[in-house]
Amino acid sequence: MTEQSKAKLLQEYDASVKQLQRNTAIKASKESPLDKQRRIKKLKSNYADFFEYYLSQYATAKTAAYHKKAAKLVCDNDISYLIFEVYRSGAKSVHTTIGFPLYLMFTDRMRYMLLIGENNDKADELLSHIQLQLEGNELIINDYGKQLKYGSWAEGDFVTEKGVSFKALGLGQSPRGTRNEEQRPDYIVADDLDTKERCRNPKRVQEAVDWIMEDLLGTMDIGRQRFVLANNRIHKNSILANLVKIFKQTNQKLREQGLPETYHHIRVNAIKNRETFEPTWPEKYTADYWRAIFSRPSRNNEREYMNNPQDDGVIFKRDYIQYKKMLPLNEYDGLCFYGDLSYKIKGDFKAMKLWGKKGRELHRIHCFVRRTSRQQVSEWLYNLYEDKQLHKYNIKYALEGLFSMDEFVNDFDTEGDKRGYHIPVTASKRAKGDKFDRIESISGYWERRNVWYNEAEKETTDHEEELHQLLSFEKGSTTNDDSPDADHGAITELERIGFDNSYKKRMGKRKKKYSY
């Protein structure tokens, strides 16, 4: 950080102190000394009440259940290691870097806080937020007196009147010898350490993980060890993801030895499910808020709000995706509409695709991939049938052949009744088997660059969702896979059509080898 930048930050900090003093100014009160002590004792007995009273500028909504759960694990246990994996805007940082340490400090359970940032400048800036509260929050000063003794966040550390130390370090800086007289760190919080650049380099990630597990945690006090890593999952090979694995392995060893598990992992997504968009923090966000956020498929949304990073596909990779102008429909060797519509009326995605085969190439010509009703799929298909005059072409129309097939076909027949004609939709006869295996089995078409997408549909939301599901597809993924399953169904049907046509050509004429 340049001297000019630091001077500007110090100026902004001073202004923030004055603003906080005004915002938290104590109004005339008839509270007696005894009532005051009772109030303080009550606030100290409940983290959420403590946070909402003293840090009201951050508490714009009631404390979430997951904040309370994390606070209980960290504050009520002298030895606790927590990975707090929370979506962006889920208030993970304000609780772990300000709320938890202040609560621990004023309940006499913390003597030395060590704050780790992605780099030294970010760590110092994070430390300024807690010094701001101790220096400018009149509610705190009214109950606990003046706090700051010496030092400054701008220099990376400060000490309170009661000897509680606060220090900031950047990721990878040597923490060896970190102490204040006889005190070693007894609360360490690492905030937002992962970056996209580091995550792309497995060696750098492993170095960071080793530094945390060996150098950083090795500095902690004996008998009082609280550690929190607060982050959302931005990459599958992130520091967070690797530490989660280590924590699980460590707990397994503790269980085998009959010891209590002290390594915890709390994972919180923005919504509880994708059907109702029920928020995990209903005191602040509504289902409609998240429904609007997720209305347009986005890899960023998945990474930031659902802890579901998708920087590249594991099986279907982004560089496999290619576009071109589609051929006239009468030039294809085979055409197939295939629908994977799910049993739930609105619960899952409905996917319907038109695929064409030309020689070795497979073209995804049209697609419908939305979380909606089967009636909407029917209307879309009939509208497309009329707009493109599909009656002129030899196209197979197939649906996933489930136990509810009759109900699915009826949706299309009902739409046909309205229009006075019926599209001949039939049940697919493809072999089912394991869903993961069957979808993975078609990945070779993409890998050999035989698959092309319609360039005219490149910017549509249906295509964005189509790619989102395809690139997210892997074993254990929680992302919907209705779209790639429809791809498998269509390609299976096209290969069958191609085989049948080839067989008929071979069997059409037979040379006579002998004459009698």
Short mmCIF file of C-alpha atoms in Angstrom, two decimals:
data_model
loop_
_atom_site.label_atom_id
_atom_site.label_comp_id
_atom_site.label_asym_id
_atom_site.label_seq_id
_atom_site.Cartn_x
_atom_site.Cartn_y
_atom_site.Cartn_z
CA MET A 1 0.00 0.00 0.00
CA THR A 2 1.37 3.40 -0.94
CA GLU A 3 1.76 6.15 1.65
CA GLN A 4 -0.86 8.17 -0.21
CA SER A 5 -3.35 5.29 -0.10
CA LYS A 6 -2.68 4.73 3.60
CA ALA A 7 -3.17 8.43 4.35
CA LYS A 8 -6.50 8.35 2.55
CA LEU A 9 -7.63 5.27 4.50
CA LEU A 10 -6.63 6.90 7.80
CA GLN A 11 -8.64 9.97 6.87
CA GLU A 12 -11.65 7.83 6.02
CA TYR A 13 -11.21 5.90 9.25
CA ASP A 14 -11.23 9.08 11.36
CA ALA A 15 -14.44 10.15 9.63
CA SER A 16 -15.96 6.74 10.32
CA VAL A 17 -15.10 7.00 14.03
CA LYS A 18 -16.91 10.32 14.30
CA GLN A 19 -19.90 9.00 12.37
CA LEU A 20 -20.12 5.93 14.60
CA GLN A 21 -19.92 8.09 17.71
CA ARG A 22 -22.89 10.10 16.49
CA ASN A 23 -24.87 7.00 15.52
CA THR A 24 -24.32 5.26 18.86
CA ALA A 25 -24.55 8.30 21.13
CA ILE A 26 -26.22 7.43 24.43
CA LYS A 27 -29.44 9.30 25.02
CA ALA A 28 -30.48 10.46 28.46
CA SER A 29 -31.54 7.39 30.42
CA LYS A 30 -33.03 6.64 33.82
CA GLU A 31 -31.23 3.29 33.90
CA SER A 32 -29.86 2.67 37.40
CA PRO A 33 -26.37 1.15 37.94
CA LEU A 34 -28.04 -2.11 39.01
CA ASP A 35 -30.29 -2.19 35.94
CA LYS A 36 -27.25 -1.48 33.79
CA GLN A 37 -25.35 -4.43 35.25
CA ARG A 38 -28.36 -6.67 34.77
CA ARG A 39 -28.69 -5.57 31.15
CA ILE A 40 -25.00 -6.16 30.45
CA LYS A 41 -25.14 -9.60 32.06
CA LYS A 42 -28.17 -10.53 29.98
CA LEU A 43 -26.52 -9.36 26.75
CA LYS A 44 -23.39 -11.36 27.59
CA SER A 45 -25.50 -14.50 28.02
CA ASN A 46 -26.78 -14.46 24.42
CA TYR A 47 -24.61 -13.80 21.38
CA ALA A 48 -27.45 -12.71 19.08
CA ASP A 49 -28.72 -10.16 21.62
CA PHE A 50 -25.16 -8.91 22.18
CA PHE A 51 -24.58 -8.48 18.44
CA GLU A 52 -27.90 -6.77 17.73
CA TYR A 53 -27.48 -4.33 20.62
CA TYR A 54 -23.85 -3.23 20.25
CA LEU A 55 -23.53 -3.68 16.49
CA SER A 56 -26.90 -2.40 15.38
CA GLN A 57 -25.33 -0.70 12.34
CA TYR A 58 -24.64 -4.19 10.97
CA ALA A 59 -27.73 -5.88 12.38
CA THR A 60 -30.16 -4.66 9.74
CA ALA A 61 -32.07 -7.92 10.23
CA LYS A 62 -32.40 -10.44 13.03
CA THR A 63 -29.44 -12.78 13.41
CA ALA A 64 -29.82 -15.87 11.22
CA ALA A 65 -30.04 -19.37 12.65
CA TYR A 66 -26.73 -20.30 11.04
CA HIS A 67 -24.99 -17.30 12.69
CA LYS A 68 -26.25 -18.51 16.06
CA LYS A 69 -25.11 -22.07 15.34
CA ALA A 70 -21.62 -20.90 14.41
CA ALA A 71 -21.43 -18.63 17.46
CA LYS A 72 -22.36 -21.51 19.75
CA LEU A 73 -19.70 -23.80 18.27
CA VAL A 74 -16.98 -21.15 18.46
CA CYS A 75 -17.80 -19.21 21.61
CA ASP A 76 -19.08 -22.00 23.86
CA ASN A 77 -16.09 -24.28 23.26
CA ASP A 78 -12.52 -23.50 24.24
CA ILE A 79 -11.25 -25.73 21.44
CA SER A 80 -13.13 -25.38 18.17
CA TYR A 81 -12.10 -25.31 14.53
CA LEU A 82 -14.79 -24.12 12.14
CA ILE A 83 -15.08 -23.76 8.38
CA PHE A 84 -17.92 -21.27 7.91
CA GLU A 85 -18.90 -21.74 4.26
CA VAL A 86 -21.54 -19.10 3.63
CA TYR A 87 -22.90 -17.52 0.46
CA ARG A 88 -21.98 -13.99 -0.54
CA SER A 89 -24.01 -11.37 1.38
CA GLY A 90 -24.69 -13.92 4.12
CA ALA A 91 -22.90 -11.74 6.75
CA LYS A 92 -20.18 -14.30 7.48
CA SER A 93 -17.35 -11.75 7.76
CA VAL A 94 -19.06 -9.25 10.04
CA HIS A 95 -19.85 -11.99 12.56
CA THR A 96 -16.52 -13.83 12.45
CA THR A 97 -14.22 -10.78 12.29
CA ILE A 98 -16.20 -8.37 14.51
CA GLY A 99 -19.10 -10.01 16.33
CA PHE A 100 -17.42 -13.20 17.59
CA PRO A 101 -14.18 -11.56 18.81
CA LEU A 102 -15.96 -8.71 20.61
CA TYR A 103 -18.28 -11.18 22.30
CA LEU A 104 -15.37 -13.42 23.28
CA MET A 105 -13.39 -10.44 24.54
CA PHE A 106 -16.13 -8.98 26.73
CA THR A 107 -17.05 -12.39 28.14
CA ASP A 108 -13.37 -12.92 29.08
CA ARG A 109 -12.80 -15.82 26.70
CA MET A 110 -10.26 -14.22 24.37
CA ARG A 111 -6.88 -12.60 25.02
CA TYR A 112 -5.34 -12.51 21.56
CA MET A 113 -7.03 -12.30 18.17
CA LEU A 114 -5.07 -12.98 15.00
CA LEU A 115 -6.83 -11.93 11.78
CA ILE A 116 -5.66 -13.38 8.46
CA GLY A 117 -6.50 -11.69 5.16
CA GLU A 118 -5.78 -12.63 1.55
CA ASN A 119 -2.87 -10.17 1.76
CA ASN A 120 -1.46 -7.82 4.37
CA ASP A 121 -3.33 -4.71 3.20
CA LYS A 122 -6.68 -6.51 3.26
CA ALA A 123 -5.92 -7.93 6.70
CA ASP A 124 -5.13 -4.45 8.07
CA GLU A 125 -8.32 -3.08 6.57
CA LEU A 126 -10.35 -5.86 8.19
CA LEU A 127 -8.66 -5.11 11.52
CA SER A 128 -9.72 -1.46 11.21
CA HIS A 129 -13.37 -2.49 11.48
CA ILE A 130 -12.96 -3.97 14.94
CA GLN A 131 -10.78 -1.07 16.15
CA LEU A 132 -13.48 1.27 14.87
CA GLN A 133 -15.99 -0.34 17.24
CA LEU A 134 -13.65 -0.17 20.22
CA GLU A 135 -12.74 3.45 19.55
CA GLY A 136 -16.00 4.93 18.31
CA ASN A 137 -18.94 2.80 19.52
CA GLU A 138 -20.45 4.75 22.42
CA LEU A 139 -22.64 1.80 23.41
CA ILE A 140 -19.53 -0.28 24.05
CA ILE A 141 -17.69 2.58 25.77
CA ASN A 142 -20.71 3.31 27.98
CA ASP A 143 -20.78 -0.29 29.24
CA TYR A 144 -17.08 -1.23 29.24
CA GLY A 145 -15.14 2.04 29.21
CA LYS A 146 -12.37 3.28 26.91
CA GLN A 147 -10.73 0.39 25.14
CA LEU A 148 -7.76 1.38 23.00
CA LYS A 149 -4.38 1.50 24.81
CA TYR A 150 -1.76 1.64 22.05
CA GLY A 151 -1.11 0.57 18.49
CA SER A 152 -3.19 0.96 15.34
CA TRP A 153 -4.78 -1.18 12.69
CA ALA A 154 -2.76 0.84 10.17
CA GLU A 155 0.38 -0.75 11.62
CA GLY A 156 -1.23 -4.17 11.81
CA ASP A 157 -1.80 -4.49 15.56
CA PHE A 158 -3.16 -2.78 18.67
CA VAL A 159 -3.78 -3.59 22.33
CA THR A 160 -6.71 -2.70 24.62
CA GLU A 161 -6.58 -1.24 28.11
CA LYS A 162 -7.10 -4.74 29.55
CA GLY A 163 -4.26 -6.18 27.53
CA VAL A 164 -6.24 -7.94 24.81
CA SER A 165 -4.19 -8.04 21.60
CA PHE A 166 -5.34 -7.74 18.00
CA LYS A 167 -3.00 -8.46 15.09
CA ALA A 168 -3.38 -8.75 11.31
CA LEU A 169 -1.34 -10.86 8.90
CA GLY A 170 -1.54 -11.61 5.21
CA LEU A 171 -1.80 -15.20 3.97
CA GLY A 172 1.65 -16.79 4.01
CA GLN A 173 3.29 -14.25 6.33
CA SER A 174 5.28 -15.90 9.09
CA PRO A 175 3.22 -16.10 12.30
CA ARG A 176 6.06 -17.69 14.27
CA GLY A 177 6.69 -16.01 17.58
CA THR A 178 3.36 -14.19 17.43
CA ARG A 179 2.64 -13.35 21.06
CA ASN A 180 1.98 -10.52 23.48
CA GLU A 181 4.18 -11.20 26.49
CA GLU A 182 3.05 -14.68 27.59
CA GLN A 183 -0.12 -14.63 25.48
CA ARG A 184 -0.41 -16.60 22.24
CA PRO A 185 -3.32 -16.27 19.79
CA ASP A 186 -6.43 -17.98 21.14
CA TYR A 187 -8.82 -16.81 18.39
CA ILE A 188 -7.72 -16.90 14.76
CA VAL A 189 -10.04 -15.93 11.92
CA ALA A 190 -9.12 -16.24 8.24
CA ASP A 191 -11.43 -14.25 6.00
CA ASP A 192 -11.93 -14.65 2.22
CA LEU A 193 -8.54 -16.17 1.47
CA ASP A 194 -9.48 -17.81 -1.81
CA THR A 195 -8.88 -16.05 -5.12
CA LYS A 196 -9.56 -17.32 -8.64
CA GLU A 197 -5.92 -16.84 -9.56
CA ARG A 198 -4.64 -18.98 -6.68
CA CYS A 199 -7.29 -21.65 -7.18
CA ARG A 200 -6.08 -22.22 -10.75
CA ASN A 201 -2.67 -23.16 -9.34
CA PRO A 202 -2.89 -26.40 -7.28
CA LYS A 203 0.64 -25.90 -5.96
CA ARG A 204 -0.16 -22.46 -4.52
CA VAL A 205 -3.37 -23.80 -2.96
CA GLN A 206 -1.51 -26.66 -1.31
CA GLU A 207 1.14 -24.26 0.00
CA ALA A 208 -1.61 -22.11 1.56
CA VAL A 209 -3.31 -25.15 3.11
CA ASP A 210 0.00 -26.39 4.57
CA TRP A 211 0.72 -22.90 5.94
CA ILE A 212 -2.65 -22.81 7.71
CA MET A 213 -2.48 -26.33 9.14
CA GLU A 214 1.17 -26.16 10.22
CA ASP A 215 2.46 -22.61 10.66
CA LEU A 216 -0.73 -20.76 11.55
CA LEU A 217 -2.52 -23.22 13.81
CA GLY A 218 0.81 -24.08 15.41
CA THR A 219 0.95 -20.59 16.95
CA MET A 220 -2.21 -21.06 19.02
CA ASP A 221 -2.38 -21.07 22.80
CA ILE A 222 -2.59 -24.38 24.63
CA GLY A 223 -6.03 -25.22 26.00
CA ARG A 224 -7.83 -22.37 24.22
CA GLN A 225 -7.85 -22.72 20.45
CA ARG A 226 -10.55 -21.17 18.35
CA PHE A 227 -10.12 -21.03 14.57
CA VAL A 228 -12.59 -19.89 11.91
CA LEU A 229 -12.21 -19.85 8.14
CA ALA A 230 -14.98 -17.73 6.57
CA ASN A 231 -15.44 -18.01 2.81
CA ASN A 232 -17.81 -19.13 0.11
CA ARG A 233 -16.72 -21.94 -2.22
CA ILE A 234 -15.42 -20.21 -5.33
CA HIS A 235 -13.54 -23.19 -6.79
CA LYS A 236 -13.47 -26.97 -6.44
CA ASN A 237 -9.75 -26.80 -5.66
CA SER A 238 -9.94 -23.89 -3.23
CA ILE A 239 -8.28 -23.54 0.17
CA LEU A 240 -11.72 -23.98 1.71
CA ALA A 241 -12.48 -27.17 -0.25
CA ASN A 242 -9.16 -28.72 0.74
CA LEU A 243 -9.56 -27.82 4.41
CA VAL A 244 -13.04 -29.35 4.45
CA LYS A 245 -11.48 -32.67 3.42
CA ILE A 246 -8.78 -32.38 6.10
CA PHE A 247 -11.36 -31.54 8.77
CA LYS A 248 -13.43 -34.59 7.87
CA GLN A 249 -10.38 -36.86 8.01
CA THR A 250 -9.31 -35.39 11.34
CA ASN A 251 -12.74 -35.92 12.86
CA GLN A 252 -12.69 -39.52 11.67
CA LYS A 253 -9.42 -40.08 13.54
CA LEU A 254 -10.86 -38.41 16.66
CA ARG A 255 -13.90 -40.71 16.54
CA GLU A 256 -11.70 -43.77 16.20
CA GLN A 257 -9.83 -42.71 19.34
CA GLY A 258 -13.06 -42.04 21.23
CA LEU A 259 -12.34 -38.31 21.42
CA PRO A 260 -14.84 -35.47 20.87
CA GLU A 261 -14.99 -33.97 17.39
CA THR A 262 -13.62 -30.44 17.43
CA TYR A 263 -13.45 -29.79 13.67
CA HIS A 264 -16.69 -28.39 12.28
CA HIS A 265 -18.06 -27.42 8.88
CA ILE A 266 -21.16 -25.29 8.42
CA ARG A 267 -22.25 -24.92 4.80
CA VAL A 268 -24.98 -22.39 4.03
CA ASN A 269 -26.47 -21.66 0.61
CA ALA A 270 -28.65 -18.65 -0.08
CA ILE A 271 -31.78 -20.79 -0.58
CA LYS A 272 -32.88 -24.10 0.87
CA ASN A 273 -34.17 -25.50 -2.41
CA ARG A 274 -34.68 -24.48 -6.00
CA GLU A 275 -38.40 -25.15 -6.05
CA THR A 276 -39.66 -22.61 -3.53
CA PHE A 277 -36.55 -20.38 -3.25
CA GLU A 278 -37.03 -20.48 0.52
CA PRO A 279 -34.22 -18.33 1.97
CA THR A 280 -31.84 -19.59 4.64
CA TRP A 281 -31.97 -16.09 6.16
CA PRO A 282 -35.70 -15.29 5.99
CA GLU A 283 -35.28 -12.43 8.46
CA LYS A 284 -33.44 -10.51 5.72
CA TYR A 285 -34.25 -12.01 2.32
CA THR A 286 -37.50 -13.14 0.72
CA ALA A 287 -38.16 -15.98 -1.70
CA ASP A 288 -39.09 -13.40 -4.34
CA TYR A 289 -35.72 -11.69 -3.92
CA TRP A 290 -33.83 -14.92 -4.64
CA ARG A 291 -36.28 -15.96 -7.37
CA ALA A 292 -35.37 -12.77 -9.20
CA ILE A 293 -31.64 -13.34 -8.68
CA PHE A 294 -31.83 -16.88 -10.04
CA SER A 295 -34.27 -16.07 -12.86
CA ARG A 296 -31.33 -15.85 -15.26
CA PRO A 297 -28.95 -18.83 -15.10
CA SER A 298 -25.45 -17.76 -14.14
CA ARG A 299 -22.28 -19.54 -13.15
CA ASN A 300 -21.56 -16.57 -10.90
CA ASN A 301 -24.84 -17.12 -9.03
CA GLU A 302 -23.99 -20.77 -8.51
CA ARG A 303 -20.55 -19.96 -7.18
CA GLU A 304 -21.42 -16.97 -5.02
CA TYR A 305 -24.83 -17.94 -3.67
CA MET A 306 -24.95 -21.75 -3.82
CA ASN A 307 -21.33 -22.70 -3.08
CA ASN A 308 -21.40 -24.56 -6.36
CA PRO A 309 -18.38 -23.38 -8.41
CA GLN A 310 -18.40 -24.13 -12.12
CA ASP A 311 -15.27 -22.60 -13.59
CA ASP A 312 -14.99 -25.52 -15.99
CA GLY A 313 -16.66 -28.84 -16.56
CA VAL A 314 -15.14 -32.02 -15.18
CA ILE A 315 -16.64 -34.28 -17.86
CA PHE A 316 -18.04 -31.79 -20.37
CA LYS A 317 -15.51 -28.96 -20.68
CA ARG A 318 -16.19 -25.42 -21.81
CA ASP A 319 -13.78 -25.61 -24.73
CA TYR A 320 -15.91 -28.46 -26.14
CA ILE A 321 -18.71 -25.95 -26.79
CA GLN A 322 -18.82 -24.74 -30.39
CA TYR A 323 -21.37 -22.95 -32.57
CA LYS A 324 -22.35 -22.77 -36.20
CA LYS A 325 -25.31 -21.97 -38.40
CA MET A 326 -27.69 -24.90 -38.59
CA LEU A 327 -28.47 -26.70 -41.85
CA PRO A 328 -31.90 -26.62 -43.52
CA LEU A 329 -33.87 -29.38 -41.81
CA ASN A 330 -34.29 -31.39 -44.99
CA GLU A 331 -30.51 -31.88 -45.24
CA TYR A 332 -30.14 -33.87 -42.00
CA ASP A 333 -29.73 -37.65 -42.00
CA GLY A 334 -31.98 -37.81 -38.94
CA LEU A 335 -33.96 -35.47 -36.67
CA CYS A 336 -35.25 -36.09 -33.16
CA PHE A 337 -37.12 -34.11 -30.56
CA TYR A 338 -36.52 -35.55 -27.11
CA GLY A 339 -38.09 -34.46 -23.84
CA ASP A 340 -37.07 -35.12 -20.23
CA LEU A 341 -39.97 -33.55 -18.38
CA SER A 342 -39.71 -34.91 -14.82
CA TYR A 343 -42.59 -36.23 -12.78
CA LYS A 344 -43.15 -33.10 -10.67
CA ILE A 345 -45.43 -30.53 -12.24
CA LYS A 346 -43.16 -27.57 -11.48
CA GLY A 347 -40.46 -28.95 -9.21
CA ASP A 348 -37.73 -29.89 -11.67
CA PHE A 349 -36.51 -28.51 -14.95
CA LYS A 350 -38.32 -29.50 -18.11
CA ALA A 351 -35.96 -30.09 -21.02
CA MET A 352 -36.87 -30.66 -24.66
CA LYS A 353 -34.36 -30.59 -27.50
CA LEU A 354 -34.34 -30.89 -31.26
CA TRP A 355 -31.17 -32.65 -32.39
CA GLY A 356 -30.08 -33.37 -35.94
CA LYS A 357 -27.45 -35.76 -37.29
CA LYS A 358 -25.40 -35.06 -40.42
CA GLY A 359 -22.67 -37.59 -41.06
CA ARG A 360 -20.55 -37.64 -37.91
CA GLU A 361 -21.82 -34.28 -36.70
CA LEU A 362 -24.58 -33.80 -34.14
CA HIS A 363 -26.37 -30.43 -34.13
CA ARG A 364 -28.42 -29.16 -31.22
CA ILE A 365 -30.93 -27.12 -33.24
CA HIS A 366 -33.55 -25.93 -30.72
CA CYS A 367 -33.90 -26.27 -26.95
CA PHE A 368 -36.30 -25.60 -24.10
CA VAL A 369 -34.76 -25.83 -20.60
CA ARG A 370 -36.86 -24.17 -17.91
CA ARG A 371 -38.26 -24.78 -14.46
CA THR A 372 -41.91 -24.68 -15.42
CA SER A 373 -44.99 -26.80 -16.10
CA ARG A 374 -45.33 -29.50 -18.75
CA GLN A 375 -48.14 -27.44 -20.28
CA GLN A 376 -45.60 -24.72 -21.11
CA VAL A 377 -43.38 -27.29 -22.83
CA SER A 378 -46.36 -28.47 -24.89
CA GLU A 379 -47.20 -24.93 -25.95
CA TRP A 380 -43.56 -24.28 -26.88
CA LEU A 381 -43.38 -27.43 -29.03
CA TYR A 382 -46.64 -26.71 -30.85
CA ASN A 383 -45.63 -23.08 -31.45
CA LEU A 384 -42.29 -24.19 -32.87
CA TYR A 385 -44.04 -26.88 -34.95
CA GLU A 386 -46.20 -24.21 -36.55
CA ASP A 387 -43.51 -21.50 -36.89
CA LYS A 388 -40.99 -23.83 -38.56
CA GLN A 389 -43.63 -25.88 -40.42
CA LEU A 390 -42.15 -29.06 -38.96
CA HIS A 391 -44.88 -31.19 -40.54
CA LYS A 392 -42.82 -31.10 -43.71
CA TYR A 393 -39.94 -33.07 -42.18
CA ASN A 394 -39.40 -36.59 -40.96
CA ILE A 395 -38.86 -35.96 -37.25
CA LYS A 396 -39.14 -38.40 -34.36
CA TYR A 397 -40.85 -37.03 -31.23
CA ALA A 398 -39.98 -38.93 -28.05
CA LEU A 399 -40.42 -38.46 -24.33
CA GLU A 400 -38.68 -40.11 -21.43
CA GLY A 401 -40.66 -43.36 -20.95
CA LEU A 402 -41.50 -43.20 -17.25
CA PHE A 403 -44.32 -44.73 -15.28
CA SER A 404 -46.15 -41.44 -15.74
CA MET A 405 -45.82 -41.57 -19.53
CA ASP A 406 -49.55 -41.55 -20.16
CA GLU A 407 -49.92 -38.36 -18.14
CA PHE A 408 -47.06 -36.72 -20.07
CA VAL A 409 -48.46 -37.63 -23.48
CA ASN A 410 -51.85 -36.40 -22.37
CA ASP A 411 -50.37 -32.91 -21.80
CA PHE A 412 -49.35 -32.81 -25.47
CA ASP A 413 -52.62 -34.31 -26.66
CA THR A 414 -54.54 -31.69 -24.67
CA GLU A 415 -52.63 -28.92 -26.44
CA GLY A 416 -53.29 -30.70 -29.74
CA ASP A 417 -57.02 -30.80 -28.98
CA LYS A 418 -56.98 -27.01 -28.73
CA ARG A 419 -55.25 -26.64 -32.10
CA GLY A 420 -57.09 -29.31 -34.03
CA TYR A 421 -54.12 -31.58 -34.78
CA HIS A 422 -51.68 -33.73 -32.80
CA ILE A 423 -47.91 -34.07 -32.85
CA PRO A 424 -47.09 -37.81 -32.74
CA VAL A 425 -45.26 -37.93 -29.40
CA THR A 426 -44.18 -41.43 -28.30
CA ALA A 427 -42.38 -43.03 -25.37
CA SER A 428 -38.64 -43.58 -25.71
CA LYS A 429 -37.45 -47.17 -25.57
CA ARG A 430 -33.87 -46.32 -24.59
CA ALA A 431 -32.26 -48.43 -21.87
CA LYS A 432 -32.31 -46.66 -18.52
CA GLY A 433 -29.51 -47.89 -16.28
CA ASP A 434 -27.52 -45.57 -14.06
CA LYS A 435 -28.23 -41.93 -14.93
CA PHE A 436 -24.66 -40.78 -14.41
CA ASP A 437 -23.25 -43.57 -16.57
CA ARG A 438 -25.62 -42.97 -19.44
CA ILE A 439 -24.97 -39.22 -19.58
CA GLU A 440 -21.22 -39.70 -19.25
CA SER A 441 -21.37 -42.19 -22.12
CA ILE A 442 -22.12 -39.42 -24.65
CA SER A 443 -19.25 -37.14 -23.55
CA GLY A 444 -17.07 -38.52 -26.34
CA TYR A 445 -19.20 -36.76 -28.96
CA TRP A 446 -18.27 -33.41 -27.37
CA GLU A 447 -14.66 -34.37 -26.76
CA ARG A 448 -14.19 -35.34 -30.43
CA ARG A 449 -15.77 -31.98 -31.40
CA ASN A 450 -18.68 -33.62 -33.19
CA VAL A 451 -21.31 -31.54 -31.37
CA TRP A 452 -22.40 -28.12 -32.60
CA TYR A 453 -24.88 -25.67 -31.09
CA ASN A 454 -27.18 -23.34 -32.96
CA GLU A 455 -25.42 -19.96 -33.09
CA ALA A 456 -28.82 -18.24 -33.38
CA GLU A 457 -29.68 -19.40 -29.84
CA LYS A 458 -26.33 -18.57 -28.25
CA GLU A 459 -27.66 -15.74 -26.06
CA THR A 460 -30.94 -17.33 -24.96
CA THR A 461 -31.66 -18.14 -21.31
CA ASP A 462 -32.59 -21.70 -22.31
CA HIS A 463 -29.12 -22.22 -23.76
CA GLU A 464 -27.45 -20.64 -20.72
CA GLU A 465 -29.27 -23.08 -18.46
CA GLU A 466 -28.44 -25.90 -20.89
CA LEU A 467 -24.71 -25.13 -20.64
CA HIS A 468 -24.93 -24.61 -16.88
CA GLN A 469 -26.32 -28.12 -16.37
CA LEU A 470 -23.94 -29.71 -18.88
CA LEU A 471 -20.74 -28.15 -17.50
CA SER A 472 -21.82 -28.84 -13.91
CA PHE A 473 -22.46 -32.51 -14.59
CA GLU A 474 -20.29 -34.80 -12.50
CA LYS A 475 -20.65 -37.48 -9.86
CA GLY A 476 -22.17 -36.04 -6.71
CA SER A 477 -23.19 -32.70 -8.22
CA THR A 478 -26.42 -31.20 -6.87
CA THR A 479 -27.10 -29.29 -10.10
CA ASN A 480 -30.10 -30.41 -12.14
CA ASP A 481 -29.26 -32.80 -14.98
CA ASP A 482 -32.55 -32.94 -16.91
CA SER A 483 -30.96 -31.12 -19.86
CA PRO A 484 -27.96 -33.46 -20.43
CA ASP A 485 -30.28 -36.43 -19.90
CA ALA A 486 -32.46 -35.14 -22.74
CA ASP A 487 -29.29 -34.83 -24.84
CA HIS A 488 -28.55 -38.49 -24.20
CA GLY A 489 -32.09 -39.49 -25.13
CA ALA A 490 -32.03 -37.57 -28.42
CA ILE A 491 -28.57 -38.80 -29.42
CA THR A 492 -29.52 -42.40 -28.60
CA GLU A 493 -32.57 -42.11 -30.84
CA LEU A 494 -30.54 -40.53 -33.66
CA GLU A 495 -27.92 -43.25 -33.54
CA ARG A 496 -30.68 -45.84 -33.69
CA ILE A 497 -32.20 -44.09 -36.71
CA GLY A 498 -28.79 -43.98 -38.38
CA PHE A 499 -28.19 -47.66 -37.71
CA ASP A 500 -31.59 -48.65 -39.07
CA ASN A 501 -31.07 -46.63 -42.27
CA SER A 502 -27.61 -48.06 -42.76
CA TYR A 503 -28.86 -51.60 -42.21
CA LYS A 504 -31.66 -51.14 -44.75
CA LYS A 505 -29.20 -49.85 -47.34
CA ARG A 506 -26.90 -52.84 -46.81
CA MET A 507 -29.77 -55.30 -47.02
CA GLY A 508 -31.54 -53.62 -49.96
CA LYS A 509 -29.53 -55.33 -52.69
CA ARG A 510 -27.81 -58.68 -52.61
CA LYS A 511 -25.35 -59.82 -55.22
CA LYS A 512 -25.77 -63.31 -56.61
CA LYS A 513 -22.52 -65.23 -56.34
CA TYR A 514 -23.75 -68.34 -58.13
CA SER A 515 -26.15 -69.14 -60.96
CA TYR A 516 -27.84 -72.45 -61.44
#
